[in-house]
Short mmCIF file of C-alpha atoms (C1' of nucleotides) in Angstrom, two decimals:
data_model
loop_
_atom_site.label_atom_id
_atom_site.label_comp_id
_atom_site.label_asym_id
_atom_site.label_seq_id
_atom_site.Cartn_x
_atom_site.Cartn_y
_atom_site.Cartn_z
CA MET A 22 -48.16 -47.94 171.54
CA SER A 23 -46.77 -47.30 169.13
CA MET A 24 -43.86 -45.90 170.78
CA SER A 25 -43.35 -49.58 171.77
CA LEU A 26 -44.43 -50.94 168.40
CA ALA A 27 -41.17 -49.03 166.80
CA VAL A 28 -39.15 -50.14 169.75
CA ARG A 29 -39.89 -53.35 168.59
CA ASP A 30 -39.53 -53.66 165.37
CA SER A 31 -36.36 -52.40 164.95
CA ARG A 32 -35.15 -54.36 167.27
CA PHE A 33 -36.27 -57.68 166.06
CA THR A 34 -34.71 -56.69 162.66
CA ALA A 35 -31.36 -56.44 164.55
CA VAL A 36 -31.97 -59.78 166.21
CA GLN A 37 -33.39 -61.03 163.23
CA ALA A 38 -30.16 -61.08 161.46
CA GLY A 39 -28.08 -63.09 164.54
CA LEU A 40 -31.06 -65.65 164.67
CA ALA A 41 -30.22 -67.23 160.82
CA GLN A 42 -29.39 -70.17 161.46
CA ALA A 43 -30.52 -70.98 165.01
CA PRO A 44 -31.05 -74.49 165.96
CA TRP A 45 -35.26 -72.79 167.20
CA PRO A 46 -38.00 -70.94 166.45
CA THR A 47 -36.09 -67.19 164.97
CA ASP A 48 -39.32 -65.05 165.60
CA SER A 49 -38.41 -62.38 169.30
CA PHE A 50 -40.60 -62.01 171.87
CA PRO A 51 -43.80 -59.50 171.02
CA ASP A 52 -43.52 -55.93 173.73
CA LYS A 53 -46.32 -57.30 175.55
CA ALA A 54 -47.23 -59.29 178.13
CA GLY A 55 -44.23 -58.42 181.00
CA VAL A 56 -41.73 -58.67 178.54
CA VAL A 57 -39.78 -55.97 177.27
CA ALA A 58 -36.61 -55.84 175.14
CA GLY A 59 -33.95 -53.29 175.56
CA ALA A 60 -31.26 -51.55 173.68
CA SER A 61 -29.03 -54.59 172.65
CA LEU A 62 -25.54 -54.28 174.63
CA HIS A 63 -22.53 -55.02 173.68
CA PHE A 64 -19.57 -56.80 175.91
CA THR A 65 -15.45 -57.40 175.68
CA PRO A 66 -14.47 -60.82 175.94
CA ASP A 67 -14.05 -62.01 180.07
CA GLN A 68 -16.43 -58.61 180.81
CA GLU A 69 -19.24 -59.27 183.48
CA VAL A 70 -23.12 -59.60 181.59
CA TYR A 71 -24.39 -59.76 185.33
CA ALA A 72 -22.87 -61.65 188.40
CA GLU A 73 -24.48 -63.76 191.29
CA GLY A 74 -26.52 -62.67 193.49
CA ASP A 75 -27.16 -59.06 190.86
CA GLU A 76 -31.14 -58.30 190.77
CA ALA A 77 -32.27 -60.53 187.49
CA THR A 78 -34.16 -57.94 186.58
CA ALA A 79 -34.16 -59.29 182.79
CA PHE A 80 -34.02 -62.84 181.01
CA TYR A 81 -30.59 -62.09 177.55
CA LYS A 82 -30.85 -63.57 174.04
CA VAL A 83 -27.36 -63.88 172.60
CA VAL A 84 -27.22 -62.24 168.76
CA SER A 85 -23.64 -62.87 168.15
CA GLY A 86 -20.21 -63.99 170.17
CA VAL A 87 -20.83 -66.72 173.04
CA VAL A 88 -21.85 -66.25 176.81
CA ARG A 89 -20.37 -68.27 179.79
CA THR A 90 -22.61 -68.67 182.52
CA CYS A 91 -20.56 -69.82 185.44
CA LYS A 92 -19.70 -70.18 189.93
CA PHE A 93 -17.32 -69.29 191.08
CA LEU A 94 -15.84 -71.56 194.68
CA SER A 95 -14.36 -70.49 196.97
CA ASP A 96 -10.87 -72.02 196.60
CA GLY A 97 -10.74 -69.46 192.82
CA ARG A 98 -11.73 -72.49 191.16
CA ARG A 99 -14.85 -71.54 188.69
CA GLN A 100 -17.04 -74.44 187.40
CA ILE A 101 -18.67 -73.10 183.77
CA ASP A 102 -22.27 -74.19 183.77
CA ALA A 103 -22.94 -73.59 180.14
CA PHE A 104 -22.24 -71.62 176.96
CA TYR A 105 -24.41 -69.93 174.73
CA GLY A 106 -24.06 -69.02 171.54
CA GLU A 107 -26.18 -66.91 168.14
CA GLY A 108 -29.97 -66.43 169.70
CA GLU A 109 -29.78 -69.08 172.64
CA VAL A 110 -31.06 -67.30 175.37
CA PHE A 111 -30.21 -67.54 178.90
CA GLY A 112 -30.45 -65.49 182.46
CA PHE A 113 -34.46 -66.88 183.49
CA GLU A 114 -34.99 -67.08 186.67
CA THR A 115 -37.90 -67.27 189.36
CA GLY A 116 -36.31 -66.41 192.43
CA ARG A 117 -35.35 -62.57 193.06
CA GLU A 118 -31.59 -62.96 192.16
CA HIS A 119 -29.98 -64.15 189.64
CA ARG A 120 -27.59 -67.65 191.22
CA LEU A 121 -25.09 -67.97 188.37
CA SER A 122 -22.80 -65.01 186.67
CA ALA A 123 -22.63 -64.77 183.52
CA GLU A 124 -19.72 -63.00 181.55
CA ALA A 125 -18.92 -63.09 177.59
CA VAL A 126 -16.23 -65.25 176.01
CA SER A 127 -15.87 -63.46 173.16
CA ASP A 128 -16.95 -59.76 172.07
CA CYS A 129 -20.71 -60.50 171.60
CA VAL A 130 -23.64 -58.66 171.79
CA VAL A 131 -27.20 -59.40 173.93
CA VAL A 132 -30.28 -58.64 174.08
CA PRO A 133 -31.63 -57.77 177.20
CA TYR A 134 -36.23 -58.24 177.79
CA ARG A 135 -36.83 -57.28 180.93
CA ARG A 136 -39.55 -59.12 183.05
CA ARG A 137 -42.40 -58.09 185.41
CA GLY A 138 -42.58 -61.19 186.74
CA PHE A 139 -43.13 -64.82 185.18
CA ASP A 140 -46.63 -65.20 186.58
CA THR A 141 -47.92 -62.06 184.81
CA LEU A 142 -45.82 -62.95 181.18
CA ALA A 143 -47.25 -66.63 181.02
CA GLY A 144 -50.60 -65.98 181.64
CA ARG A 145 -50.89 -62.95 179.24
CA ASP A 146 -49.96 -64.47 175.23
CA ASP A 147 -49.69 -67.85 174.55
CA ARG A 148 -46.82 -67.36 172.39
CA VAL A 149 -44.71 -65.99 174.64
CA ALA A 150 -45.43 -68.41 177.24
CA GLY A 151 -44.42 -71.08 174.87
CA GLN A 152 -41.54 -69.74 173.58
CA LEU A 153 -39.93 -69.23 177.16
CA PHE A 154 -41.03 -72.88 178.21
CA SER A 155 -39.15 -74.04 175.08
CA TYR A 156 -36.03 -71.96 176.32
CA VAL A 157 -36.30 -73.49 179.47
CA MET A 158 -36.71 -76.72 178.32
CA ARG A 159 -33.60 -76.36 176.02
CA CYS A 160 -31.19 -75.43 179.10
CA LEU A 161 -32.91 -78.21 181.37
CA GLU A 162 -31.92 -80.52 178.36
CA ARG A 163 -28.75 -79.59 178.58
CA SER A 164 -28.37 -79.38 182.09
CA GLN A 165 -28.80 -83.04 182.40
CA ASP A 166 -26.94 -83.79 180.14
CA HIS A 167 -23.83 -81.80 181.38
CA SER A 168 -24.79 -83.95 184.55
CA LEU A 169 -24.14 -86.63 182.82
CA LEU A 170 -21.63 -85.96 180.94
CA LEU A 171 -19.66 -84.56 184.82
CA GLY A 172 -20.78 -88.24 186.32
CA ARG A 173 -19.38 -91.45 184.92
CA ARG A 174 -16.78 -90.13 181.72
CA SER A 175 -13.35 -90.23 181.50
CA ALA A 176 -10.50 -87.31 180.17
CA SER A 177 -11.32 -88.24 176.90
CA GLN A 178 -14.66 -88.94 176.85
CA LYS A 179 -15.66 -85.64 178.23
CA LEU A 180 -13.42 -83.52 175.39
CA ALA A 181 -15.31 -86.17 172.63
CA ALA A 182 -18.34 -84.95 174.14
CA PHE A 183 -17.26 -81.48 174.18
CA LEU A 184 -15.85 -81.25 170.40
CA LEU A 185 -18.89 -82.38 169.03
CA GLU A 186 -21.43 -80.66 171.10
CA MET A 187 -19.38 -77.42 169.35
CA ALA A 188 -19.67 -79.21 166.20
CA ALA A 189 -23.31 -79.89 166.72
CA ARG A 190 -24.09 -75.94 167.19
CA ARG A 191 -22.09 -74.92 164.71
CA PRO A 192 -23.30 -76.70 161.38
CA GLY A 193 -20.16 -75.39 159.35
CA GLY A 194 -18.60 -79.01 158.66
CA ALA A 195 -15.35 -80.47 159.82
CA VAL A 196 -13.84 -77.60 160.96
CA ILE A 197 -14.95 -75.39 164.74
CA GLU A 198 -13.62 -72.63 165.50
CA LEU A 199 -13.35 -72.17 169.30
CA ALA A 200 -14.40 -69.15 170.78
CA MET A 201 -12.87 -70.00 174.57
CA THR A 202 -9.57 -70.80 176.00
CA ARG A 203 -8.62 -74.43 177.63
CA GLN A 204 -9.28 -72.62 180.24
CA ASP A 205 -13.02 -71.91 179.62
CA ILE A 206 -13.01 -75.67 178.32
CA ALA A 207 -11.07 -77.12 181.77
CA ASP A 208 -13.61 -75.69 183.66
CA TYR A 209 -17.13 -76.23 181.60
CA LEU A 210 -15.39 -80.42 181.99
CA GLY A 211 -14.24 -80.54 185.35
CA LEU A 212 -10.68 -81.01 184.04
CA THR A 213 -7.59 -79.00 184.90
CA ILE A 214 -6.18 -76.64 181.63
CA GLU A 215 -3.33 -79.64 180.85
CA THR A 216 -5.42 -82.61 181.09
CA VAL A 217 -7.35 -80.75 178.30
CA SER A 218 -4.05 -79.48 176.79
CA ARG A 219 -2.76 -83.42 176.67
CA THR A 220 -5.87 -84.85 175.40
CA LEU A 221 -6.23 -82.99 173.05
CA SER A 222 -2.95 -83.54 171.58
CA GLN A 223 -3.43 -87.44 172.11
CA PHE A 224 -6.03 -86.83 169.67
CA GLU A 225 -4.17 -85.37 166.60
CA ARG A 226 -2.16 -87.96 167.55
CA ASP A 227 -4.30 -90.59 166.39
CA GLY A 228 -5.66 -88.98 163.81
CA LEU A 229 -9.11 -87.82 165.43
CA ILE A 230 -8.58 -84.32 164.94
CA THR A 231 -6.47 -81.42 163.59
CA LEU A 232 -5.17 -78.85 165.65
CA SER A 233 -4.62 -76.21 162.67
CA SER A 234 -4.28 -73.66 165.45
CA ALA A 235 -4.96 -74.04 169.26
CA ARG A 236 -8.44 -72.86 168.48
CA ARG A 237 -9.47 -74.04 165.44
CA VAL A 238 -10.22 -78.08 165.19
CA GLY A 239 -10.66 -80.23 162.26
CA LEU A 240 -12.64 -83.24 163.47
CA THR A 241 -11.07 -85.65 160.87
CA ASP A 242 -13.02 -88.66 162.58
CA LEU A 243 -16.21 -88.05 163.81
CA ARG A 244 -16.57 -91.65 163.57
CA GLY A 245 -13.92 -92.28 166.23
CA LEU A 246 -15.05 -89.35 168.61
CA ARG A 247 -18.72 -91.00 168.78
CA GLU A 248 -17.17 -94.54 169.57
CA LEU A 249 -15.46 -92.61 172.35
CA ASN A 250 -18.85 -92.63 174.31
CA ALA A 251 -20.48 -96.18 172.76
CA MET B 24 -45.44 -64.71 162.30
CA SER B 25 -44.53 -68.14 164.22
CA MET B 26 -47.99 -69.29 165.67
CA SER B 27 -47.51 -72.10 164.95
CA LEU B 28 -43.40 -72.95 166.52
CA ALA B 29 -45.66 -71.72 169.41
CA VAL B 30 -47.62 -73.45 169.63
CA ARG B 31 -45.81 -76.29 169.19
CA ASP B 32 -43.39 -75.93 171.58
CA SER B 33 -46.27 -74.70 174.66
CA ARG B 34 -47.82 -78.59 174.16
CA PHE B 35 -46.77 -79.10 178.42
CA THR B 36 -48.22 -75.08 179.04
CA ALA B 37 -51.25 -76.76 177.55
CA VAL B 38 -51.12 -79.77 179.44
CA GLN B 39 -51.41 -78.87 182.69
CA ALA B 40 -53.72 -77.74 185.94
CA GLY B 41 -54.61 -76.53 189.61
CA LEU B 42 -51.29 -76.68 190.98
CA ALA B 43 -52.21 -73.75 193.43
CA GLN B 44 -49.50 -73.71 195.65
CA ALA B 45 -45.55 -73.25 195.29
CA PRO B 46 -43.67 -74.46 195.22
CA TRP B 47 -44.66 -78.17 196.28
CA PRO B 48 -48.06 -78.53 196.79
CA THR B 49 -49.33 -81.84 197.31
CA ASP B 50 -52.69 -81.00 195.58
CA SER B 51 -53.54 -83.22 193.01
CA PHE B 52 -54.08 -82.30 189.33
CA PRO B 53 -57.83 -81.55 188.75
CA ASP B 54 -59.18 -83.88 185.92
CA LYS B 55 -59.94 -80.60 183.36
CA ALA B 56 -57.36 -78.29 180.95
CA GLY B 57 -55.74 -80.80 179.47
CA VAL B 58 -55.14 -83.06 181.75
CA VAL B 59 -55.76 -86.46 182.26
CA ALA B 60 -54.47 -87.85 185.51
CA GLY B 61 -54.49 -91.59 185.73
CA ALA B 62 -55.58 -93.99 188.92
CA SER B 63 -52.19 -93.36 190.73
CA LEU B 64 -49.35 -96.59 190.40
CA HIS B 65 -47.95 -98.45 192.51
CA PHE B 66 -43.88 -99.69 192.33
CA THR B 67 -41.48 -101.39 194.20
CA PRO B 68 -38.33 -101.06 194.55
CA ASP B 69 -36.13 -101.20 191.14
CA GLN B 70 -38.98 -101.18 188.89
CA GLU B 71 -39.45 -99.29 186.46
CA VAL B 72 -41.55 -96.19 186.13
CA TYR B 73 -40.71 -95.67 182.52
CA ALA B 74 -37.59 -96.66 180.18
CA GLU B 75 -35.43 -94.47 178.37
CA GLY B 76 -36.89 -94.48 174.69
CA ASP B 77 -40.35 -95.54 175.63
CA GLU B 78 -43.19 -92.65 174.11
CA ALA B 79 -43.80 -89.57 176.98
CA THR B 80 -47.17 -90.03 177.27
CA ALA B 81 -47.99 -88.30 181.07
CA PHE B 82 -45.14 -87.06 183.09
CA TYR B 83 -46.16 -88.35 187.15
CA LYS B 84 -46.12 -86.56 190.42
CA VAL B 85 -45.09 -88.68 193.69
CA VAL B 86 -47.65 -89.26 196.11
CA SER B 87 -44.95 -91.07 198.15
CA GLY B 88 -41.90 -92.72 198.24
CA VAL B 89 -39.16 -91.85 196.20
CA VAL B 90 -38.41 -91.84 192.47
CA ARG B 91 -34.76 -91.55 191.25
CA THR B 92 -34.17 -90.84 187.08
CA CYS B 93 -31.00 -92.06 185.76
CA LYS B 94 -29.23 -92.95 182.15
CA PHE B 95 -27.33 -96.23 181.56
CA LEU B 96 -23.88 -96.24 180.03
CA SER B 97 -22.70 -98.31 177.26
CA ASP B 98 -19.99 -99.95 179.52
CA GLY B 99 -23.63 -101.50 182.34
CA ARG B 100 -22.69 -98.41 184.87
CA ARG B 101 -25.26 -95.93 185.88
CA GLN B 102 -26.01 -91.84 186.67
CA ILE B 103 -28.45 -91.18 188.69
CA ASP B 104 -29.40 -87.64 187.48
CA ALA B 105 -31.68 -86.86 190.10
CA PHE B 106 -34.27 -88.05 193.33
CA TYR B 107 -38.36 -87.16 193.51
CA GLY B 108 -39.83 -87.48 196.84
CA GLU B 109 -43.66 -87.05 197.77
CA GLY B 110 -45.21 -84.05 195.83
CA GLU B 111 -41.87 -83.30 193.33
CA VAL B 112 -42.87 -83.92 190.14
CA PHE B 113 -40.78 -85.41 186.92
CA GLY B 114 -40.83 -86.25 183.45
CA PHE B 115 -41.73 -84.13 181.73
CA GLU B 116 -40.44 -84.30 178.23
CA THR B 117 -40.54 -81.71 175.12
CA GLY B 118 -39.35 -84.40 172.52
CA ARG B 119 -41.41 -87.35 171.43
CA GLU B 120 -39.64 -90.58 174.44
CA HIS B 121 -38.49 -89.83 177.31
CA ARG B 122 -34.81 -89.02 177.43
CA LEU B 123 -33.87 -91.09 181.03
CA SER B 124 -35.11 -93.81 182.96
CA ALA B 125 -37.21 -93.56 185.82
CA GLU B 126 -37.37 -96.02 188.19
CA ALA B 127 -39.24 -96.56 191.93
CA VAL B 128 -36.05 -96.27 194.94
CA SER B 129 -38.74 -97.81 197.31
CA ASP B 130 -42.15 -98.36 197.87
CA CYS B 131 -43.81 -95.96 196.11
CA VAL B 132 -47.32 -94.13 194.61
CA VAL B 133 -47.02 -91.49 191.91
CA VAL B 134 -49.94 -90.09 189.63
CA PRO B 135 -49.64 -90.11 185.70
CA TYR B 136 -50.95 -86.76 183.97
CA ARG B 137 -51.43 -87.83 180.79
CA ARG B 138 -50.39 -85.48 177.72
CA ARG B 139 -52.97 -84.87 175.08
CA GLY B 140 -52.17 -84.11 171.38
CA PHE B 141 -50.92 -80.20 169.96
CA ASP B 142 -54.85 -78.71 169.38
CA THR B 143 -55.72 -78.52 173.05
CA LEU B 144 -55.31 -75.36 173.86
CA ALA B 145 -58.56 -74.42 173.89
CA GLY B 146 -59.56 -75.20 177.54
CA ARG B 147 -55.98 -73.84 179.20
CA ASP B 148 -56.17 -72.52 182.18
CA ASP B 149 -54.29 -69.32 182.34
CA ARG B 150 -53.54 -69.68 186.57
CA VAL B 151 -51.57 -73.10 185.78
CA ALA B 152 -48.99 -72.05 183.05
CA GLY B 153 -47.30 -70.47 186.00
CA GLN B 154 -47.16 -73.52 187.83
CA LEU B 155 -46.14 -76.33 185.70
CA PHE B 156 -43.29 -73.53 184.98
CA SER B 157 -42.52 -73.03 188.34
CA TYR B 158 -41.94 -76.58 188.82
CA VAL B 159 -39.37 -77.01 185.47
CA MET B 160 -37.14 -74.23 186.65
CA ARG B 161 -37.43 -76.11 189.80
CA CYS B 162 -35.72 -78.66 188.19
CA LEU B 163 -33.21 -76.96 185.99
CA GLU B 164 -32.20 -75.37 189.67
CA ARG B 165 -31.75 -78.81 190.57
CA SER B 166 -29.71 -80.08 187.91
CA GLN B 167 -27.00 -77.00 187.52
CA ASP B 168 -26.62 -77.33 191.15
CA HIS B 169 -26.17 -80.72 190.25
CA SER B 170 -23.37 -79.81 187.72
CA LEU B 171 -21.66 -78.12 189.75
CA LEU B 172 -21.68 -80.49 192.79
CA LEU B 173 -20.44 -82.92 190.32
CA GLY B 174 -17.43 -80.48 188.58
CA ARG B 175 -14.59 -79.52 190.52
CA ARG B 176 -15.54 -81.02 194.11
CA SER B 177 -13.86 -84.20 196.39
CA ALA B 178 -15.53 -87.14 197.05
CA SER B 179 -16.06 -85.28 201.20
CA GLN B 180 -17.47 -82.45 199.67
CA LYS B 181 -19.77 -84.33 197.46
CA LEU B 182 -20.84 -86.15 200.51
CA ALA B 183 -21.98 -83.72 202.38
CA ALA B 184 -23.70 -81.67 200.03
CA PHE B 185 -25.64 -84.72 199.16
CA LEU B 186 -26.53 -85.61 203.45
CA LEU B 187 -27.37 -81.54 203.79
CA GLU B 188 -29.44 -81.64 200.00
CA MET B 189 -31.20 -84.60 201.41
CA ALA B 190 -31.60 -83.05 205.25
CA ALA B 191 -33.05 -79.91 203.10
CA ARG B 192 -35.54 -82.06 201.77
CA ARG B 193 -37.13 -83.92 204.71
CA PRO B 194 -37.64 -80.90 207.61
CA GLY B 195 -37.53 -83.88 210.19
CA GLY B 196 -34.39 -82.11 212.27
CA ALA B 197 -31.48 -83.89 212.37
CA VAL B 198 -31.72 -87.64 211.24
CA ILE B 199 -32.45 -88.29 207.82
CA GLU B 200 -33.46 -92.17 206.64
CA LEU B 201 -32.50 -92.68 202.97
CA ALA B 202 -33.78 -94.67 201.17
CA MET B 203 -31.77 -95.26 198.57
CA THR B 204 -28.80 -97.73 198.76
CA ARG B 205 -25.34 -96.54 198.24
CA GLN B 206 -24.34 -97.34 194.67
CA ASP B 207 -27.73 -94.76 194.06
CA ILE B 208 -25.49 -92.49 196.15
CA ALA B 209 -22.44 -92.83 194.23
CA ASP B 210 -24.48 -93.37 191.20
CA TYR B 211 -25.70 -90.00 191.59
CA LEU B 212 -22.26 -88.53 192.64
CA GLY B 213 -20.44 -89.89 190.31
CA LEU B 214 -18.11 -92.18 192.52
CA THR B 215 -18.28 -95.58 193.48
CA ILE B 216 -19.91 -97.63 196.42
CA GLU B 217 -16.71 -97.55 198.00
CA THR B 218 -15.57 -94.43 198.25
CA VAL B 219 -18.97 -93.55 199.37
CA SER B 220 -18.98 -96.23 202.22
CA ARG B 221 -15.29 -94.46 203.34
CA THR B 222 -15.90 -90.93 203.51
CA LEU B 223 -19.74 -91.72 205.35
CA SER B 224 -17.04 -93.59 207.89
CA GLN B 225 -14.61 -91.09 208.11
CA PHE B 226 -17.24 -88.46 208.98
CA GLU B 227 -18.30 -90.33 211.45
CA ARG B 228 -14.94 -90.58 212.86
CA ASP B 229 -14.32 -87.04 212.66
CA GLY B 230 -17.79 -86.49 214.72
CA LEU B 231 -19.54 -84.70 211.92
CA ILE B 232 -22.36 -87.86 211.23
CA THR B 233 -24.04 -90.69 213.11
CA LEU B 234 -24.33 -93.72 211.63
CA SER B 235 -26.80 -96.00 214.45
CA SER B 236 -27.12 -97.90 210.91
CA ALA B 237 -26.31 -97.45 206.97
CA ARG B 238 -29.23 -95.61 206.13
CA ARG B 239 -30.14 -93.81 209.28
CA VAL B 240 -27.70 -90.90 209.56
CA GLY B 241 -27.67 -88.27 212.10
CA LEU B 242 -26.91 -84.76 210.83
CA THR B 243 -24.19 -83.98 214.34
CA ASP B 244 -22.11 -80.85 213.13
CA LEU B 245 -24.55 -79.25 210.15
CA ARG B 246 -22.28 -76.42 210.37
CA GLY B 247 -19.02 -78.66 209.90
CA LEU B 248 -20.70 -80.20 206.56
CA ARG B 249 -21.46 -77.12 205.07
CA GLU B 250 -17.94 -75.57 205.71
CA LEU B 251 -16.49 -78.85 203.75
CA ASN B 252 -17.95 -76.86 201.16
CA ALA B 253 -17.19 -73.57 202.14
"C1'" DC C 30 11.21 -56.70 168.25
"C1'" DG C 31 10.73 -57.47 173.81
"C1'" DG C 32 6.66 -58.95 177.15
"C1'" DT C 33 2.91 -60.55 178.43
"C1'" DT C 34 -0.73 -64.14 177.77
"C1'" DT C 35 -1.71 -68.70 176.15
"C1'" DC C 36 -0.75 -73.09 175.60
"C1'" DT C 37 2.02 -77.46 176.08
"C1'" DT C 38 4.82 -80.97 177.50
"C1'" DG C 39 7.09 -83.32 181.51
"C1'" DA C 40 7.81 -86.10 185.98
"C1'" DA C 41 5.80 -86.94 190.84
"C1'" DC C 42 2.33 -87.14 193.13
"C1'" DG C 43 -2.45 -88.16 195.42
"C1'" DA C 44 -7.34 -88.91 195.63
"C1'" DG C 45 -10.77 -91.82 194.89
"C1'" DG C 46 -10.65 -96.47 191.65
"C1'" DT C 47 -10.01 -101.09 191.53
"C1'" DC C 48 -9.69 -106.21 193.13
"C1'" DA C 49 -10.53 -108.48 197.17
"C1'" DA C 50 -11.59 -110.28 201.60
"C1'" DG C 51 -14.82 -109.74 205.40
"C1'" DT C 52 -18.82 -107.96 208.10
"C1'" DT C 53 -23.67 -106.49 208.92
"C1'" DG C 54 -28.65 -107.72 208.46
"C1'" DT C 55 -32.51 -109.53 206.94
"C1'" DG C 56 -35.25 -112.67 205.45
"C1'" DT C 57 -36.64 -117.67 204.75
"C1'" DG C 58 -37.05 -122.75 206.24
"C1'" DG C 59 -36.44 -126.38 209.68
"C1'" DC D 29 -35.45 -119.87 217.55
"C1'" DC D 30 -31.49 -120.79 215.08
"C1'" DA D 31 -29.26 -122.19 210.42
"C1'" DC D 32 -28.44 -120.71 206.36
"C1'" DA D 33 -28.33 -117.65 201.97
"C1'" DC D 34 -27.96 -113.55 199.95
"C1'" DA D 35 -27.68 -108.78 199.51
"C1'" DA D 36 -25.97 -104.48 201.07
"C1'" DC D 37 -21.88 -102.53 203.45
"C1'" DT D 38 -17.78 -102.15 205.18
"C1'" DT D 39 -12.29 -102.28 204.86
"C1'" DG D 40 -7.47 -102.80 203.20
"C1'" DA D 41 -3.91 -102.88 199.67
"C1'" DC D 42 -2.91 -101.75 195.64
"C1'" DC D 43 -3.04 -98.90 190.87
"C1'" DT D 44 -4.23 -95.50 187.90
"C1'" DC D 45 -6.05 -91.71 185.65
"C1'" DG D 46 -5.97 -86.88 186.47
"C1'" DT D 47 -3.83 -82.95 188.96
"C1'" DT D 48 0.11 -80.30 190.23
"C1'" DC D 49 4.29 -78.15 190.49
"C1'" DA D 50 7.76 -76.80 186.42
"C1'" DA D 51 9.52 -74.84 182.79
"C1'" DG D 52 9.51 -74.06 177.80
"C1'" DA D 53 7.19 -72.80 172.91
"C1'" DA D 54 4.12 -70.62 170.98
"C1'" DA D 55 1.10 -67.01 169.54
"C1'" DC D 56 -0.44 -62.11 170.37
"C1'" DC D 57 0.00 -57.68 170.92
"C1'" DG D 58 1.88 -52.69 171.74
#
DNA sequence: CGGTTTCTTGAACGAGGTCAAGTTGTGTGG
DNA sequence: CCACACAACTTGACCTCGTTCAAGAAACCG
């Protein structure tokens, strides 16, 4: 027990640092009730955290950088389900296997939490159950919003929503630094890389944004971007 | 630490009971452990169970019939998030309000389970936490699948997936009775009613399905339908 | 530097949307 | 039982938005 306390404490410090501006609770999971934190892991861009079909032995919290979860279609195309930034948690499964792949978008550090079954976990500690529940609900809300976005919106509506989503997560003001490529954005929004590029260029011509470089986007007219999705 | 956060976030773990048999038990929630089952409610087609923005005082289990959850866009169009059939649970929220509307597709009966305040952790049934968790995870998985479907698939792939999804839920064999209109299907798949109709007609011409009436679909060639999504 | 990857832009094409007309099905009242 | 009205569905013709194909510009890096 003293062993696990030591592990927990060192990990807590590491995680805490990366959680300073997370939009949700910043405490980590206690080292009990079916969750055991492993050492933090580092991944380089495009490196795989786990693949679709891998045994789901853990879920993960992002300490720094950005991770994407995605699925590959038989024709080689890719659909990105979600991006996870600092402080966010991904990789929950009820089944034995991961249903999606997870890959690093940028250089990033994640902490794995080995599971011993959610039933054990939920039954043993209120705080863990509540935390985990809240993370899953967050995922659910985002997934539902994503479905709505993909269903009935034009390319420019999708891109406006994407930019506003990214801006909301990094409350750094009106300039956002995109961690992902145009291809990532396209695969997230169900568009092609060309349409993403063209639409962003059009936004700049319309005075909605400023592209100081391909990845650095200034949101010049937040109101205008919001109005696109009415 | 953040006990209060955990308590706040675990409202729903406190608000459930008696879902003994995963994944979709048909027994009702016992009236204990923070859940109060109301009298079952009847709704006629297109009637509203709750609207987007309504206070989320309860979640619901479908006893019979089919319910849809959806969102309306400013231009009057509609995106359907999910269909819920017998034994399925919908309407969880972590926030104060419902983020989507819920409406009856067919004549249906649902049972509401009222949420209590934040102070009901006492008297909680541990065994039950995993059950609610499993319902929410089920919603999450379906929402993720829905996103993948909407993102990068053609009209015929969407419709093939839709038919197979409906068939999987009503294990009645190779003939399914659709509860929903073409408009519902279109709004679920992000297509127009005309494209849905045209595509189904084409499926019939190709010998994939048999349309004995508009709502009654025989899945003649399951293999062929599956191959559409490779 | 030169090679590679990422991003942008243009031109032509096509899947699905839009508009419009016609058909089927269903409930109602005579 | 039929006639009518109305909603749901189907089908056709045309058009648009986003894709595809192709080429070039810009950023990145050994």
